[in-house]
Amino acid sequence: MNGVAHYQSCFNDLVGKDELLSLRQKAIEHFADAGFPTTKDEEWAFTNIAPLTRIDFELATSASAPAALDDYRYGLNGLVFIDGHFAPAHSHLNGLSAGVRVERLGDAIASNGDLVSESLGQAAATEDEAFTALNTAFLQDGAVVYLPRGTVVEQPIHLLFVSTGQRANVVSHPRVLVVAEANTQATLVESYVGLDSEPYLTNSVSEFFVGPNAVLDHYRVQRESAAAFHIAATHVREERAAQFRSTAITLGGRLTRHHIHTALEGEGVDSTLNGLYIEDGAQHVDNHTLIEHAQPHCQSHEFYKGILGGRATGVFRGKIHVHQAAQKTDAYQANQNLLLSETAQINTKPQLEIYADDVKCSHGATIGQLDEDALFYLRSRGIGHQEAVRVLTRAFAGEVLDRVRVPALKDQLDQLVNHRLDQAAAAVAP
Amino acid sequence: MLHIENLHVAVEDTPILRGVTLAVQPGEIHAIMGPNGSGKSTLAQVLAGREGYDITEGSATYCGQDLLELAPEERACAGLFLAFQYPVEIPGVNSTYFLRQSYNELRKQRGEEELDAFDFLGLIREKLALVEMDESFLKRSVNEGFSGGEKKRHEILQMAVLEPKLSILDETDSGLDIDALRIVAQGVNQLHAPDKAVVVVTHYQRLLNYIVPDFVHVLYEGRIVQSGGKELALTLEEKGYDWVKEPVQ
């Protein structure tokens, strides 16, 4: 058995919470209708997921807890999930400001059922979205962050999803729901990490409801292991004068994709999507973004940078959709790529769909090698070829990393990126 | 110190240098002058190790080593310095980091201990004064957003920090106003010593009023067609380059 039928069978075996059953049932039907996408689907034209669909992934039965996760915490508190299961022993919420509720999904349903039923699945539609449907069909556990009106949270909240990778072909379907009511402010770090070398699939869905005047700073750090598949969707709905700032750092995985969709549904929204992806070997990374300007006087800023070496392949697709009502839109998109080898590849496709007539929209995409002049300049000052490559690639990545506003996270990301670039620089022959 | 012997260099089968011979001894200042397209910058770039040039004939020996065999960073560590005609802007690379990294690479090569950030700051402050540059520049990215004059002064600052044995100044005077020119020349003169040599590549005689050469060479169509003392520069200024073109033809 493989593909769709395998997951239908798994669905039937899974006994879940009654509250979610109708949502889940609808989702498995949508999944069966849609089937896995292929490269014939325009949205997946450059990402071939055949290696993923050939494997029948199984849910992990329980969370086997690794001893230490400190290297992955960035010194932040929050919830930890291991192979899709909530890990209470590793989750710490001390130090978080009063008012904010950070809970596992089951607890949120018990304590605030209306909130969950009114929002879960309302940003991430399951029709025609096979992976979101699959995630929803297997919804058991997840994280809910609720910011009641006026709540300001000083400490960043960390949601850490760990894949142990100890047993082959395990799947987890992480789910995040964030509801930020009016005049709230918070920083959320959502991170994914793989520990061991067996192949697994992380299929995550995150939903953000950013209320009027709310300010949400979101970091997504993907450090899956080398054999991992990682398919993710982030859906954001922003109300009047909301500010949502996303920074997505992609470092790991064998075949990975992150789709982020932000809908600017009120006037005066300010939305920022930053991204950095660093890949080598035979990694494949797909960043798929959709910014939907539905109302007037909104701004969006999109800035994605990629460094690809080895035989890595990358996709950037950035669509900005300006609805007819969205006059005075100011939208800017940039995608810059640095290729460190002859065999690395990137497909970048900006896409503007503009139906309003009084807007300012611009985009730019670049693909290039390291600047030979800069390389020679550094070398002529005694800096060796390898170090010069490292310095220049680090500077390239730095433009995104410098936008990380959580100091502990930034320090660790600097180190991780430096480490990755050391490897990449070592592979660039002088 | 530097012995160039019958050097032929081509770019994509087009010969640029066609038999350059030049000897530079410690303590000497040489000026290489010539009209546009004569091969002056090519010579400077080739000596610093820039890729993309085919050396088809001849040799260059520096302090007893085959210079052309060395990587650019090895040449720098051996005490060779090129002040660029067009210094490169490197966004995202901090100037202090760049200078310190460079300085420490050279120290490592000499078997000396690396200088830490604090000690280096002391050193750089002293050198900044030499080229009349403000400390605020240390926080900026390398050459990014620098004016033409600032870029050239930054080159001389690097020279001051690295204390090279052989400095090649590639049109360091072009695009400078008289104040910047004076500062740059002052820096070069102060750094000069009996164990060091300077090769000034320039189109105009003006710089040579400030940096007085021991020898002046005229490069034309890839060859040195005239050599003489500092008075040769004045003759050139007076008569123009057409004067040197004639004997060649």
XYZ file of C-alpha atoms in Angstrom:
679
model
C 0.000 0.000 0.000
C 1.322 3.472 -0.671
C 0.411 7.083 -1.158
C -3.098 8.242 -0.319
C -4.536 4.825 0.618
C -1.836 4.317 3.254
C -2.806 7.509 5.069
C -6.525 6.748 4.806
C -5.859 3.421 6.471
C -3.795 5.095 9.195
C -6.589 7.585 9.723
C -9.070 4.797 10.332
C -6.741 3.268 12.905
C -6.328 6.466 14.818
C -8.624 7.141 17.702
C -8.637 10.831 18.358
C -10.385 13.439 20.372
C -14.057 13.768 19.585
C -13.933 17.562 19.438
C -11.756 17.448 16.391
C -13.283 14.468 14.650
C -15.478 16.304 12.151
C -12.613 18.651 11.197
C -10.317 15.689 10.790
C -12.824 13.673 8.795
C -13.369 16.504 6.380
C -9.604 16.875 6.065
C -8.936 13.223 5.193
C -11.591 13.493 2.513
C -9.961 16.618 1.133
C -6.631 14.858 1.209
C -8.016 11.855 -0.674
C -9.617 14.183 -3.238
C -6.496 16.233 -3.820
C -3.892 13.483 -3.625
C -0.227 14.396 -3.386
C 0.816 17.186 -5.717
C 3.136 16.449 -8.601
C 5.400 18.648 -10.702
C 2.456 19.008 -13.080
C 0.860 21.250 -10.450
C 2.079 24.762 -11.134
C 2.691 25.461 -7.448
C 4.955 22.407 -7.215
C 6.558 22.619 -10.645
C 10.136 22.761 -9.318
C 9.735 20.579 -6.233
C 9.432 16.897 -6.931
C 8.100 15.139 -3.844
C 8.193 11.642 -5.358
C 10.919 10.521 -2.891
C 8.510 11.456 -0.102
C 5.394 9.834 -1.516
C 7.236 6.571 -2.092
C 7.580 6.125 1.663
C 4.663 5.066 3.870
C 5.357 7.178 6.935
C 3.962 6.008 10.276
C 2.988 8.037 13.310
C 5.257 7.716 16.319
C 3.489 5.855 19.097
C 5.012 7.860 21.895
C 7.608 10.448 22.676
C 10.881 8.918 23.649
C 12.541 11.783 25.413
C 16.169 12.546 24.687
C 18.146 13.602 27.717
C 19.274 17.093 26.810
C 17.759 19.609 24.454
C 19.602 22.665 25.699
C 21.438 23.142 22.415
C 18.135 23.740 20.697
C 16.416 26.013 23.182
C 18.225 29.306 22.492
C 17.843 29.936 26.196
C 14.101 30.395 25.748
C 11.141 28.839 27.542
C 8.098 27.276 25.969
C 6.599 23.984 24.867
C 8.485 20.996 23.510
C 7.074 18.316 21.258
C 8.967 15.131 20.442
C 8.010 13.147 17.352
C 4.672 14.946 17.404
C 3.913 14.285 21.066
C 3.848 16.904 23.773
C 6.800 16.450 26.143
C 5.767 17.974 29.476
C 9.064 17.098 31.182
C 10.920 19.298 28.682
C 8.392 22.122 28.581
C 8.882 25.126 30.823
C 6.781 28.225 30.907
C 8.295 30.059 33.847
C 9.190 33.643 33.245
C 6.425 34.327 30.741
C 4.356 37.443 31.350
C 0.978 37.102 32.988
C -2.034 36.937 30.714
C -0.586 34.912 27.872
C -1.731 31.308 27.619
C 0.605 28.798 26.070
C -0.957 25.344 26.067
C -1.044 22.065 24.258
C -4.040 21.760 21.972
C -5.920 19.275 24.152
C -5.716 21.562 27.173
C -6.770 24.566 25.122
C -9.840 22.688 23.903
C -10.754 21.873 27.506
C -10.157 25.388 28.829
C -11.123 27.558 25.892
C -13.027 25.359 23.445
C -14.754 28.230 21.661
C -11.486 29.957 20.841
C -10.098 26.789 19.304
C -13.201 25.857 17.352
C -13.583 29.398 16.013
C -10.018 29.657 14.753
C -8.446 26.233 14.169
C -8.486 25.572 10.440
C -9.847 29.030 9.649
C -6.594 30.293 8.178
C -5.236 26.995 6.861
C -7.780 25.644 4.418
C -7.661 21.943 3.656
C -9.283 22.080 0.217
C -6.763 21.522 -2.555
C -3.933 21.579 -0.031
C -2.881 17.966 0.373
C -0.289 18.481 3.090
C -2.409 20.844 5.152
C -5.278 18.369 4.819
C -2.996 15.542 5.931
C -1.801 17.550 8.913
C -5.375 18.344 9.893
C -6.527 14.760 9.415
C -3.914 13.600 11.922
C -4.387 16.452 14.322
C -3.845 15.189 17.852
C -1.435 17.430 19.591
C -0.209 20.921 18.970
C 0.519 24.248 20.551
C -1.942 27.029 21.189
C -0.762 30.518 22.078
C -3.496 32.878 23.138
C -2.916 36.562 23.822
C -6.034 38.124 25.302
C -6.663 41.752 24.394
C -3.881 44.090 25.532
C -1.423 41.383 26.611
C 2.222 42.276 26.141
C 4.687 39.416 26.517
C 8.272 40.434 27.109
C 9.976 37.053 26.920
C 9.974 35.268 23.563
C 7.841 32.119 23.539
C 9.545 29.082 22.084
C 7.725 26.169 20.462
C 10.273 23.438 19.828
C 9.454 20.453 17.640
C 12.010 17.687 17.902
C 12.250 14.688 15.611
C 14.328 11.948 17.152
C 15.074 10.204 13.852
C 15.844 7.017 15.747
C 13.333 4.855 13.876
C 12.979 5.072 10.107
C 9.989 6.635 8.366
C 8.205 8.322 11.240
C 5.885 11.232 10.511
C 4.805 14.054 12.763
C 2.193 16.667 12.012
C 3.036 19.645 14.235
C 0.304 22.216 14.570
C 0.520 25.733 15.908
C -2.354 28.072 16.558
C -1.660 31.635 17.609
C -4.460 34.024 18.414
C -3.286 37.542 19.209
C -6.146 39.821 20.101
C -6.203 43.601 19.769
C -3.244 45.619 21.111
C -1.142 42.625 22.018
C 2.549 42.158 21.486
C 4.697 39.044 21.530
C 7.687 37.288 20.022
C 7.302 33.689 19.005
C 10.068 31.296 18.007
C 8.952 28.172 16.217
C 11.780 25.760 15.683
C 12.274 22.333 14.202
C 15.220 20.095 14.829
C 16.219 16.539 13.956
C 18.530 14.544 16.199
C 19.341 11.244 14.529
C 19.937 10.099 10.988
C 16.893 7.986 9.991
C 14.518 9.531 7.448
C 11.337 11.119 8.750
C 8.692 13.574 7.661
C 7.702 16.728 9.464
C 4.457 18.074 8.049
C 3.683 21.214 9.958
C 0.889 23.768 9.798
C 0.853 27.039 11.712
C -1.985 29.507 11.886
C -1.701 33.082 13.093
C -4.553 35.441 13.793
C -3.093 38.872 14.344
C -5.717 41.192 15.750
C -6.118 44.955 15.368
C -2.968 46.846 16.342
C -1.273 43.648 17.474
C 2.478 43.245 16.965
C 3.829 39.766 16.410
C 7.466 38.960 15.740
C 7.770 35.420 14.449
C 10.919 33.352 13.921
C 10.932 30.025 12.213
C 14.150 28.040 12.499
C 14.383 24.814 10.543
C 17.289 22.545 11.493
C 16.014 19.137 10.423
C 18.508 16.324 9.942
C 20.086 15.505 6.584
C 17.647 12.680 5.775
C 14.516 14.585 6.733
C 11.541 15.701 4.700
C 9.994 18.912 5.916
C 6.798 20.312 4.450
C 5.372 23.339 6.176
C 2.617 25.856 5.776
C 2.275 29.095 7.693
C -0.985 30.972 7.324
C -1.391 34.453 8.694
C -4.451 36.651 8.858
C -3.884 40.237 9.839
C -6.448 42.747 10.948
C -6.411 46.523 10.928
C -3.004 48.109 11.707
C -1.509 44.779 12.709
C 2.214 44.203 12.374
C 3.462 40.746 11.576
C 7.144 40.181 11.095
C 8.365 36.783 10.016
C 11.948 35.588 9.748
C 12.346 32.090 8.349
C 15.775 30.476 8.629
C 16.167 27.217 6.708
C 19.290 25.189 7.289
C 18.425 21.514 7.343
C 16.536 18.718 5.672
C 16.858 16.717 2.501
C 13.721 17.970 0.799
C 12.032 20.924 2.391
C 9.340 23.380 1.589
C 7.838 26.256 3.487
C 4.751 27.961 2.196
C 3.846 31.192 3.907
C 0.632 32.967 3.144
C -0.216 36.233 4.760
C -3.555 37.916 4.212
C -3.655 41.653 4.932
C -7.323 41.929 5.774
C -7.491 45.317 7.472
C -6.266 48.790 6.604
C -2.794 49.905 7.619
C -1.271 46.469 8.074
C 2.519 46.248 8.010
C 3.828 42.842 7.067
C 7.429 41.719 6.778
C 8.687 38.389 5.504
C 12.412 37.794 5.865
C 14.067 34.564 4.847
C 17.484 32.947 4.745
C 18.219 29.521 3.343
C 21.609 27.850 3.297
C 21.859 24.520 1.543
C 24.531 22.242 0.177
C 25.084 18.598 -0.698
C 21.961 17.366 -2.480
C 19.494 19.362 -0.401
C 16.371 20.832 -1.922
C 14.700 23.899 -0.448
C 11.501 25.530 -1.603
C 10.314 28.844 -0.245
C 6.871 29.670 -1.406
C 5.337 32.944 -0.354
C 2.005 34.565 -0.978
C 1.183 38.040 0.241
C -2.391 39.005 -0.230
C -3.201 42.697 -0.058
C -6.946 42.810 0.462
C -7.314 46.286 2.005
C -5.976 49.793 1.315
C -2.932 51.476 2.899
C -1.028 48.322 3.724
C 2.673 47.690 3.382
C 4.531 44.482 2.802
C 8.282 43.956 2.743
C 9.724 40.710 1.595
C 13.422 39.920 1.723
C 14.684 36.389 1.090
C 18.293 35.418 0.615
C 19.763 32.046 -0.257
C 23.225 30.499 -0.337
C 23.451 27.232 -2.234
C 26.470 25.031 -2.698
C 27.204 21.476 -3.794
C 24.386 20.043 -5.879
C 21.722 21.813 -3.839
C 18.603 22.990 -5.589
C 16.364 25.791 -4.501
C 13.070 27.361 -5.368
C 11.822 30.787 -4.480
C 8.397 31.773 -5.518
C 6.987 35.016 -4.292
C 3.522 36.046 -5.226
C 2.065 39.392 -4.304
C -1.641 39.615 -4.945
C -3.122 43.108 -4.726
C -6.898 43.036 -4.680
C -8.886 45.754 -6.384
C -9.818 47.323 -3.051
C -6.234 47.512 -1.890
C -5.406 51.024 -3.086
C -2.242 52.715 -1.798
C -0.565 49.371 -1.332
C 3.187 49.557 -0.906
C 4.759 46.179 -1.594
C 8.406 45.362 -2.005
C 9.944 41.997 -2.710
C 13.564 40.945 -3.093
C 15.134 37.548 -3.541
C 18.908 37.312 -3.729
C 20.783 34.102 -4.306
C 24.409 33.211 -4.030
C 25.539 30.060 -5.803
C 28.797 28.636 -4.485
C 29.186 25.844 -7.001
C 28.678 25.177 -10.681
C 26.140 22.497 -9.865
C 23.895 24.361 -7.420
C 20.636 25.597 -8.892
C 17.947 28.064 -8.001
C 14.602 28.726 -9.625
C 13.317 32.098 -8.602
C 9.991 33.446 -9.706
C 8.526 36.729 -8.530
C 4.907 37.117 -9.403
C 2.855 40.276 -9.069
C -0.881 40.208 -9.589
C -2.220 43.711 -9.263
C -5.870 44.620 -9.614
C -5.736 48.050 -7.955
C -4.533 51.075 -9.906
C -2.915 53.261 -7.249
C -0.198 51.101 -5.773
C 3.568 50.911 -5.427
C 4.906 47.429 -6.051
C 8.422 46.388 -6.876
C 10.408 43.221 -6.983
C 13.882 42.082 -7.803
C 15.575 38.740 -8.011
C 19.279 38.134 -8.363
C 21.368 35.019 -8.798
C 25.095 35.260 -8.674
C 28.438 33.898 -7.690
C 30.723 35.492 -5.165
C 32.008 38.865 -6.271
C 35.430 38.098 -7.811
C 36.613 41.649 -7.207
C 35.764 41.458 -3.519
C 37.394 38.039 -3.262
C 40.608 39.329 -4.829
C 40.559 42.427 -2.661
C 40.411 40.340 0.511
C 43.051 37.919 -0.721
C 45.368 40.754 -1.709
C 45.286 41.744 1.963
C 46.537 38.360 3.101
C 43.186 36.750 3.826
C 43.243 33.200 2.452
C 40.844 32.055 -0.244
C 38.771 29.878 2.056
C 38.495 32.558 4.729
C 37.655 35.169 2.095
C 34.830 32.985 0.783
C 33.600 32.526 4.339
C 33.740 36.249 5.084
C 31.815 37.157 1.939
C 29.143 34.499 2.339
C 28.783 35.435 5.989
C 28.287 39.060 4.989
C 25.643 37.958 2.503
C 23.763 35.983 5.162
C 24.329 38.717 7.720
C 21.858 41.008 6.038
C 19.070 38.681 7.145
C 20.576 37.563 10.457
C 21.012 41.171 11.513
C 17.221 41.416 11.466
C 16.867 38.856 14.237
C 15.883 40.830 17.327
C 16.168 38.087 19.949
C 19.823 38.347 21.088
C 20.210 34.762 22.331
C 18.662 33.430 19.138
C 20.768 35.713 16.975
C 24.000 34.623 18.676
C 23.231 30.974 18.167
C 22.058 31.471 14.593
C 25.288 33.354 13.873
C 27.225 30.348 15.128
C 25.107 27.845 13.226
C 25.358 29.849 10.025
C 29.107 30.338 10.462
C 29.474 26.617 10.886
C 27.445 25.912 7.768
C 29.383 28.480 5.784
C 32.680 27.024 6.975
C 31.588 23.750 5.442
C 30.436 25.462 2.279
C 33.624 27.536 1.999
C 35.746 24.416 2.481
C 33.956 22.846 -0.459
C 34.690 25.782 -2.796
C 37.897 24.950 -4.610
C 40.252 27.904 -5.097
C 63.699 43.218 -4.243
C 61.592 42.965 -7.415
C 62.965 41.753 -10.717
C 60.671 41.665 -13.688
C 62.234 40.091 -16.733
C 60.732 40.271 -20.218
C 57.180 39.856 -18.894
C 54.505 39.103 -21.469
C 50.862 39.060 -20.385
C 47.743 38.483 -22.448
C 44.039 38.649 -21.745
C 42.031 36.239 -23.861
C 44.771 36.076 -26.534
C 45.156 39.846 -26.668
C 48.696 40.775 -25.630
C 48.739 43.582 -23.049
C 52.271 43.485 -21.705
C 54.866 42.737 -24.343
C 58.191 42.352 -22.603
C 58.410 44.446 -19.453
C 61.757 44.464 -17.668
C 62.115 46.324 -14.383
C 64.312 46.062 -11.293
C 63.345 47.656 -7.982
C 65.808 47.782 -5.076
C 65.055 48.444 -1.397
C 64.724 52.132 -0.599
C 63.743 53.094 -4.137
C 60.642 54.827 -5.397
C 59.734 54.076 -8.998
C 57.062 55.771 -11.028
C 55.471 54.035 -13.966
C 53.744 56.448 -16.255
C 51.998 56.017 -19.521
C 48.929 56.878 -21.571
C 45.611 55.057 -21.140
C 45.678 51.481 -22.308
C 49.451 51.163 -22.097
C 49.232 48.268 -19.618
C 50.001 50.107 -16.349
C 47.088 48.675 -14.375
C 47.572 45.227 -15.860
C 51.135 45.244 -14.573
C 49.946 46.262 -11.093
C 47.197 43.615 -11.059
C 49.478 40.850 -12.331
C 52.050 41.629 -9.652
C 49.338 41.385 -6.976
C 48.136 38.047 -8.349
C 44.843 38.858 -9.998
C 43.404 35.931 -11.942
C 42.335 36.175 -15.552
C 45.703 37.120 -17.012
C 47.806 34.701 -19.046
C 51.504 35.044 -18.469
C 52.868 33.937 -21.788
C 56.549 34.712 -21.301
C 59.058 36.098 -18.837
C 59.360 36.094 -15.073
C 58.925 38.134 -11.923
C 61.029 37.462 -8.854
C 60.257 39.047 -5.512
C 62.741 38.738 -2.631
C 64.217 35.670 -4.286
C 60.863 33.937 -4.782
C 59.034 33.277 -8.031
C 56.305 35.843 -7.511
C 54.044 34.489 -10.236
C 53.773 31.135 -8.455
C 52.325 32.684 -5.300
C 48.621 33.090 -4.474
C 47.497 36.687 -3.857
C 47.327 36.087 -0.088
C 50.855 34.634 -0.112
C 52.147 37.717 -1.882
C 50.474 39.917 0.735
C 52.002 37.860 3.527
C 55.384 38.196 1.841
C 55.048 41.963 2.138
C 53.646 42.973 -1.240
C 50.830 45.479 -1.232
C 48.624 46.847 -3.996
C 46.700 50.055 -3.441
C 43.753 49.569 -5.775
C 42.760 52.008 -8.456
C 39.159 51.102 -7.710
C 38.889 49.855 -4.121
C 36.063 47.335 -3.826
C 32.959 47.973 -1.730
C 32.182 44.970 0.456
C 28.790 45.404 2.156
C 28.388 43.541 5.405
C 32.111 43.231 6.135
C 33.092 45.560 8.948
C 36.171 47.715 8.322
C 37.771 47.012 11.689
C 37.252 43.291 11.290
C 38.757 43.433 7.815
C 41.823 45.394 8.912
C 42.444 43.259 11.969
C 41.967 39.993 10.093
C 44.362 41.164 7.447
C 46.902 42.421 9.984
C 46.762 39.170 11.946
C 47.132 37.014 8.832
C 50.420 38.794 8.161
C 51.534 38.438 11.769
C 50.705 34.738 11.746
C 52.832 34.385 8.640
C 55.757 35.978 10.477
C 55.225 33.644 13.422
C 53.994 36.469 15.644
C 51.059 36.368 17.992
C 47.725 37.744 16.801
C 46.654 41.083 18.185
C 43.397 41.134 20.139
C 40.615 43.603 19.445
C 41.675 45.992 22.201
C 45.324 46.220 21.224
C 44.410 46.494 17.585
C 42.159 49.449 18.303
C 45.156 51.239 19.814
C 47.202 50.566 16.704
C 44.484 51.593 14.282
C 43.856 54.898 16.081
C 47.465 55.864 15.552
C 47.291 54.948 11.852
C 43.993 56.749 11.320
C 45.673 60.007 12.325
C 48.260 59.499 9.603
C 45.615 59.622 6.863
C 43.390 62.076 8.738
C 40.461 59.682 8.901
C 37.722 59.753 11.488
C 37.250 56.858 13.898
C 33.594 56.557 12.877
C 34.771 54.927 9.678
C 35.777 51.830 11.675
C 32.125 50.959 12.200
C 31.339 51.061 8.500
C 31.467 48.274 5.950
C 34.617 48.088 3.847
C 34.566 50.972 1.345
C 30.765 50.987 1.325
C 29.445 54.437 0.599
C 32.959 55.930 0.838
C 33.720 58.952 -1.318
C 36.500 58.618 -3.889
C 38.924 60.384 -1.561
C 37.932 58.250 1.428
C 38.496 55.078 -0.575
C 41.999 56.130 -1.541
C 42.848 57.224 1.992
C 41.530 53.867 3.174
C 44.028 52.175 0.860
C 46.854 54.148 2.430
C 45.489 53.321 5.877
C 45.738 49.631 5.001
C 49.267 50.222 3.792
C 50.063 51.898 7.104
C 48.641 48.974 9.067
C 50.246 46.229 7.013
C 53.650 47.943 6.592
C 54.511 46.224 3.312
C 58.031 45.878 1.933
C 56.879 46.642 -1.597
C 53.914 48.916 -2.229
C 52.357 49.298 -5.645
C 50.078 52.309 -5.872
C 47.760 51.968 -8.848
C 46.542 55.428 -9.883
C 46.062 56.316 -6.259
C 46.002 59.973 -7.326
C 43.187 59.745 -9.857
C 40.017 61.473 -8.783
C 41.586 63.138 -5.747
C 41.335 66.805 -4.887
C 44.510 68.547 -3.833
C 43.872 68.096 -0.090
C 43.260 64.366 -0.406
C 46.261 64.084 -2.706
C 48.456 65.807 -0.102
C 47.202 63.490 2.663
C 47.751 60.388 0.578
C 51.243 61.467 -0.470
C 52.165 62.432 3.077
C 51.105 58.985 4.249
C 53.181 57.259 1.609
C 56.240 59.401 2.357
C 56.004 58.818 6.093
C 55.788 55.069 5.559
C 58.771 54.963 3.264
C 62.013 53.536 4.667
C 65.389 52.304 3.405
C 64.232 48.675 3.514
C 61.005 49.397 1.629
C 60.220 50.163 -1.970
C 57.321 51.883 -3.714
C 56.074 51.618 -7.284
C 53.733 54.456 -8.181
C 51.598 53.853 -11.230
C 50.134 57.091 -12.512
C 48.837 58.846 -15.552
C 49.692 62.326 -14.327
C 52.853 63.944 -13.106
C 51.014 65.826 -10.351
C 51.404 63.108 -7.682
C 55.148 63.042 -8.300
C 55.427 66.571 -6.933
C 54.543 65.055 -3.587
C 55.996 61.566 -3.861
C 59.355 62.168 -5.462
C 60.545 59.167 -7.488
C 64.097 57.979 -7.931
C 63.219 56.525 -11.307
C 60.526 57.218 -13.853
C 59.553 54.681 -16.497
C 57.253 55.212 -19.402
C 55.088 52.276 -20.362
C 53.699 52.338 -23.856
C 51.995 49.543 -25.759
C 53.080 47.004 -23.180
C 56.766 47.912 -23.062
C 58.898 50.293 -21.058
C 60.051 52.672 -23.773
C 61.840 55.283 -21.639
C 63.460 55.278 -18.237
C 65.086 58.147 -16.417
C 65.182 60.215 -13.276
C 62.420 62.365 -11.841
C 63.015 64.994 -14.527
C 61.553 62.579 -17.088
C 58.149 63.091 -15.513
C 58.456 66.818 -16.047
C 59.424 66.344 -19.667
C 56.378 64.162 -20.113
C 54.172 66.741 -18.481
C 55.527 69.366 -20.835
C 55.597 67.404 -24.064
C 52.786 64.928 -23.550
C 52.810 61.234 -24.317
C 53.031 61.747 -28.072
C 56.665 62.477 -27.510
C 57.372 58.931 -26.294
C 55.202 57.337 -28.946
C 57.402 58.598 -31.755
C 60.642 56.724 -31.033
C 58.617 53.507 -30.823
C 57.159 53.941 -34.231
